[in-house]
Short mmCIF file of C-alpha atoms in Angstrom, two decimals:
data_model
loop_
_atom_site.label_atom_id
_atom_site.label_comp_id
_atom_site.label_asym_id
_atom_site.label_seq_id
_atom_site.Cartn_x
_atom_site.Cartn_y
_atom_site.Cartn_z
CA UNK A 1 -4.58 -18.17 6.53
CA UNK A 2 -4.44 -15.28 4.11
CA UNK A 3 -5.47 -12.04 5.83
CA UNK A 4 -6.60 -10.12 2.73
CA UNK A 5 -7.47 -12.31 -0.22
CA UNK A 6 -8.44 -11.31 -3.74
CA UNK A 7 -9.87 -13.27 -6.63
CA UNK A 8 -9.07 -13.70 -9.40
CA UNK A 9 -5.30 -13.22 -9.28
CA UNK A 10 -5.11 -12.95 -13.07
CA UNK A 11 -7.79 -11.76 -15.45
CA UNK A 12 -7.52 -11.26 -19.20
CA UNK A 13 -10.56 -9.84 -20.91
CA UNK A 14 -11.65 -7.97 -23.99
CA UNK A 15 -12.49 -4.30 -24.26
CA UNK A 16 -16.08 -3.51 -23.51
CA UNK A 17 -16.60 -6.42 -21.13
CA UNK A 18 -17.78 -6.10 -17.54
CA UNK A 19 -15.73 -7.81 -14.83
CA UNK A 20 -15.55 -8.05 -11.06
CA UNK A 21 -12.73 -8.54 -8.60
CA UNK A 22 -13.61 -9.87 -5.18
CA UNK A 23 -11.88 -9.13 -1.90
CA UNK A 24 -12.27 -10.60 1.55
CA UNK A 25 -10.42 -9.89 4.78
CA UNK A 26 -10.44 -12.09 7.88
CA UNK A 27 -8.71 -9.59 10.16
CA UNK A 28 -11.91 -8.21 11.64
CA UNK A 29 -11.07 -4.77 10.24
CA UNK A 30 -13.76 -2.16 9.69
CA UNK A 31 -12.18 -0.33 6.75
CA UNK A 32 -11.34 -1.64 3.30
CA UNK A 33 -9.69 -0.09 0.28
CA UNK A 34 -9.01 -0.53 -3.40
CA UNK A 35 -5.69 0.66 -4.82
CA UNK A 36 -4.55 0.65 -8.44
CA UNK A 37 -0.96 0.20 -9.60
CA UNK A 38 -0.41 1.15 -13.22
CA UNK A 39 2.30 0.14 -15.67
CA UNK A 40 4.61 2.82 -14.29
CA UNK A 41 4.26 1.23 -10.86
CA UNK A 42 2.50 4.21 -9.26
CA UNK A 43 0.20 2.99 -6.51
CA UNK A 44 -2.92 5.12 -6.02
CA UNK A 45 -5.98 4.82 -3.85
CA UNK A 46 -9.33 4.45 -5.59
CA UNK A 47 -11.92 3.83 -2.88
CA UNK A 48 -12.32 3.24 0.81
CA UNK A 49 -15.25 1.82 2.74
CA UNK A 50 -15.81 1.92 6.48
CA UNK A 51 -18.47 -0.44 7.81
CA UNK A 52 -20.00 -0.71 4.33
CA UNK A 53 -20.10 3.06 3.88
CA UNK A 54 -18.12 4.78 1.12
CA UNK A 55 -15.76 7.34 2.66
CA UNK A 56 -13.03 7.86 0.08
CA UNK A 57 -13.75 8.14 -3.63
CA UNK A 58 -10.82 9.47 -5.59
CA UNK A 59 -11.40 10.72 -9.13
CA UNK A 60 -12.20 7.34 -10.59
CA UNK A 61 -14.43 6.89 -13.67
CA UNK A 62 -17.95 5.87 -12.75
CA UNK A 63 -17.41 2.67 -14.72
CA UNK A 64 -15.76 1.51 -11.50
CA UNK A 65 -18.28 0.63 -8.82
CA UNK A 66 -17.23 -0.79 -5.47
CA UNK A 67 -19.71 -2.84 -3.49
CA UNK A 68 -19.42 -3.81 0.14
CA UNK A 69 -22.01 -6.42 1.19
CA UNK A 70 -20.51 -6.53 4.69
CA UNK A 71 -17.46 -5.10 6.36
CA UNK A 72 -15.35 -8.17 5.54
CA UNK A 73 -15.90 -7.88 1.79
CA UNK A 74 -15.26 -5.17 -0.77
CA UNK A 75 -15.76 -6.08 -4.39
CA UNK A 76 -14.80 -4.00 -7.41
CA UNK A 77 -16.99 -4.09 -10.48
CA UNK A 78 -15.76 -2.54 -13.71
CA UNK A 79 -18.09 -1.82 -16.62
CA UNK A 80 -17.13 -1.34 -20.26
CA UNK A 81 -13.48 -2.17 -19.75
CA UNK A 82 -10.92 -0.05 -21.60
CA UNK A 83 -7.30 -0.72 -22.50
CA UNK A 84 -6.21 1.84 -19.91
CA UNK A 85 -7.82 -0.18 -17.14
CA UNK A 86 -5.03 -2.73 -17.45
CA UNK A 87 -3.26 -2.62 -14.11
CA UNK A 88 -2.76 -4.43 -10.84
CA UNK A 89 -5.58 -3.84 -8.37
CA UNK A 90 -4.83 -4.23 -4.68
CA UNK A 91 -7.39 -4.65 -1.97
CA UNK A 92 -6.45 -3.60 1.56
CA UNK A 93 -7.92 -3.27 5.02
CA UNK A 94 -7.28 -1.51 8.31
CA UNK A 95 -8.79 -1.08 11.75
CA UNK A 96 -9.29 2.51 12.79
CA UNK A 97 -8.62 1.92 16.45
CA UNK A 98 -5.48 -0.17 16.01
CA UNK A 99 -3.07 2.37 14.56
CA UNK A 100 -4.77 2.29 11.19
CA UNK A 101 -1.97 0.18 9.73
CA UNK A 102 -3.13 -0.89 6.30
CA UNK A 103 -2.65 -4.48 5.16
CA UNK A 104 -2.70 -5.34 1.48
CA UNK A 105 -3.74 -8.35 -0.54
CA UNK A 106 -1.54 -9.92 -3.18
CA UNK A 107 -3.12 -8.10 -6.09
CA UNK A 108 -5.26 -8.90 -9.12
CA UNK A 109 -3.56 -8.53 -12.51
CA UNK A 110 -6.09 -7.21 -15.02
CA UNK A 111 -5.20 -7.17 -18.70
CA UNK A 112 -7.63 -5.69 -21.18
CA UNK A 113 -7.04 -6.65 -24.82
CA UNK B 1 -0.51 14.37 3.71
CA UNK B 2 3.07 15.59 3.63
CA UNK B 3 5.26 14.60 0.72
CA UNK B 4 8.43 12.56 1.04
CA UNK B 5 11.70 12.39 -0.87
CA UNK B 6 13.66 9.18 -1.22
CA UNK B 7 16.66 8.18 -3.34
CA UNK B 8 15.48 6.19 -6.36
CA UNK B 9 17.80 3.27 -5.76
CA UNK B 10 20.35 1.80 -3.36
CA UNK B 11 22.55 -1.27 -3.22
CA UNK B 12 23.47 -3.27 -0.14
CA UNK B 13 25.65 -6.33 0.37
CA UNK B 14 23.95 -9.32 1.93
CA UNK B 15 24.50 -9.47 5.68
CA UNK B 16 25.21 -5.77 5.97
CA UNK B 17 22.85 -3.16 7.35
CA UNK B 18 20.69 -1.34 4.82
CA UNK B 19 20.01 2.27 5.76
CA UNK B 20 17.23 3.83 3.71
CA UNK B 21 16.79 7.60 4.12
CA UNK B 22 13.63 9.64 3.74
CA UNK B 23 13.09 13.39 3.86
CA UNK B 24 9.74 14.75 5.00
CA UNK B 25 10.50 18.37 5.79
CA UNK B 26 6.85 19.48 5.66
CA UNK B 27 5.56 16.86 8.10
CA UNK B 28 2.85 18.06 10.47
CA UNK B 29 2.77 17.43 14.19
CA UNK B 30 0.05 14.79 13.97
CA UNK B 31 1.55 12.88 11.05
CA UNK B 32 3.21 9.52 11.45
CA UNK B 33 6.04 8.13 9.35
CA UNK B 34 5.18 4.77 7.79
CA UNK B 35 7.38 2.39 5.85
CA UNK B 36 6.09 -0.20 3.44
CA UNK B 37 7.88 -2.35 0.92
CA UNK B 38 6.80 -4.08 -2.24
CA UNK B 39 8.61 -7.18 -3.32
CA UNK B 40 8.28 -7.89 -7.02
CA UNK B 41 4.78 -9.07 -7.99
CA UNK B 42 3.49 -8.92 -4.41
CA UNK B 43 1.27 -6.55 -2.47
CA UNK B 44 2.77 -3.78 -0.36
CA UNK B 45 3.92 -5.05 3.02
CA UNK B 46 3.82 -3.01 6.21
CA UNK B 47 7.21 -2.71 7.90
CA UNK B 48 7.09 -0.17 10.71
CA UNK B 49 5.79 3.24 11.70
CA UNK B 50 6.50 5.93 14.27
CA UNK B 51 5.57 9.41 15.40
CA UNK B 52 8.67 10.88 17.01
CA UNK B 53 10.40 8.17 18.99
CA UNK B 54 12.66 5.59 17.41
CA UNK B 55 10.93 2.28 16.86
CA UNK B 56 12.12 -1.29 16.43
CA UNK B 57 10.33 -4.49 15.54
CA UNK B 58 11.31 -7.89 14.21
CA UNK B 59 11.74 -6.56 10.69
CA UNK B 60 13.49 -3.22 11.06
CA UNK B 61 14.32 -0.12 13.06
CA UNK B 62 13.06 3.37 12.39
CA UNK B 63 15.13 6.36 13.37
CA UNK B 64 13.34 9.72 13.29
CA UNK B 65 15.34 12.92 13.69
CA UNK B 66 14.47 15.20 16.57
CA UNK B 67 12.96 17.83 14.26
CA UNK B 68 11.05 15.02 12.51
CA UNK B 69 12.04 16.31 9.10
CA UNK B 70 13.77 13.10 8.11
CA UNK B 71 13.97 9.45 9.03
CA UNK B 72 15.97 6.33 8.28
CA UNK B 73 14.75 2.78 7.95
CA UNK B 74 17.37 0.27 9.01
CA UNK B 75 17.36 -3.36 7.99
CA UNK B 76 20.07 -4.67 10.33
CA UNK B 77 21.16 -7.71 8.32
CA UNK B 78 19.90 -7.47 4.77
CA UNK B 79 19.21 -10.67 2.86
CA UNK B 80 18.45 -11.29 -0.79
CA UNK B 81 14.77 -11.52 0.15
CA UNK B 82 14.86 -7.87 1.22
CA UNK B 83 15.30 -6.79 -2.39
CA UNK B 84 12.22 -4.63 -2.96
CA UNK B 85 10.91 -1.12 -3.44
CA UNK B 86 10.69 0.66 -0.09
CA UNK B 87 8.14 3.41 0.41
CA UNK B 88 8.31 6.09 3.07
CA UNK B 89 4.88 7.63 3.69
CA UNK B 90 3.71 10.26 6.13
CA UNK B 91 0.08 10.53 7.11
CA UNK B 92 -2.16 11.45 10.00
CA UNK B 93 -3.88 8.69 11.93
CA UNK B 94 -7.21 10.45 12.04
CA UNK B 95 -10.66 9.64 10.84
CA UNK B 96 -12.15 6.36 9.85
CA UNK B 97 -9.85 5.84 6.89
CA UNK B 98 -6.26 6.78 6.45
CA UNK B 99 -5.23 7.29 2.89
CA UNK B 100 -1.71 6.10 2.08
CA UNK B 101 -0.15 8.23 -0.64
CA UNK B 102 2.69 6.28 -2.22
CA UNK B 103 5.59 8.02 -3.91
CA UNK B 104 8.15 6.38 -6.16
CA UNK B 105 10.09 4.79 -3.30
CA UNK B 106 13.65 3.47 -3.14
CA UNK B 107 14.53 0.34 -5.05
CA UNK B 108 16.86 -1.62 -2.75
CA UNK B 109 18.99 -4.25 -4.42
CA UNK B 110 20.67 -6.69 -2.04
CA UNK B 111 23.62 -8.46 -3.61
CA UNK B 112 25.85 -11.38 -2.69
#
């Protein structure tokens, strides 16, 4: 069973559209993250939620809105997509009282045309 | 979190040990050394972490110098599947979320 799963794996969409990426973890972790890896392969944190509460919000445009309906899910909604949003988005999770090792999903490839 | 310095690339022959160095001269006393790797088109994969003692698991060994200013990740018998970008990260294990700050890593190429 996949520990951290993301859908869709690939997404091609036009500028100006609104899209969502879903993430689920079955590890029982209480903290979830979204990371972005751009075309230069730099991997940067965007958001982190702990028990549905936002605790890390890096300087990300407010077109990006994470939503955590429960601690096993953290979805990423992106409004008014721009060409520069093209990237690979990784969801991740960790458990604060188990060494905080962070486990990543396989990524969602977003291409904005 | 403290910054790390890694060589941009390394080569290793299959079956030999791969020794990947990392400098973290500004590491704080409460910061751990973590290693992750990213195989092409996959998500980052946790390998190992340690505070000051050497650590070993089924994937690798981590050797941390006594002053904690540098460390080495050892893959004892590298295979072609170990070809990946390896990231050395230092961070404190405090709070409800621990932010991993990735650098540029070392691209390890394992060859026949």
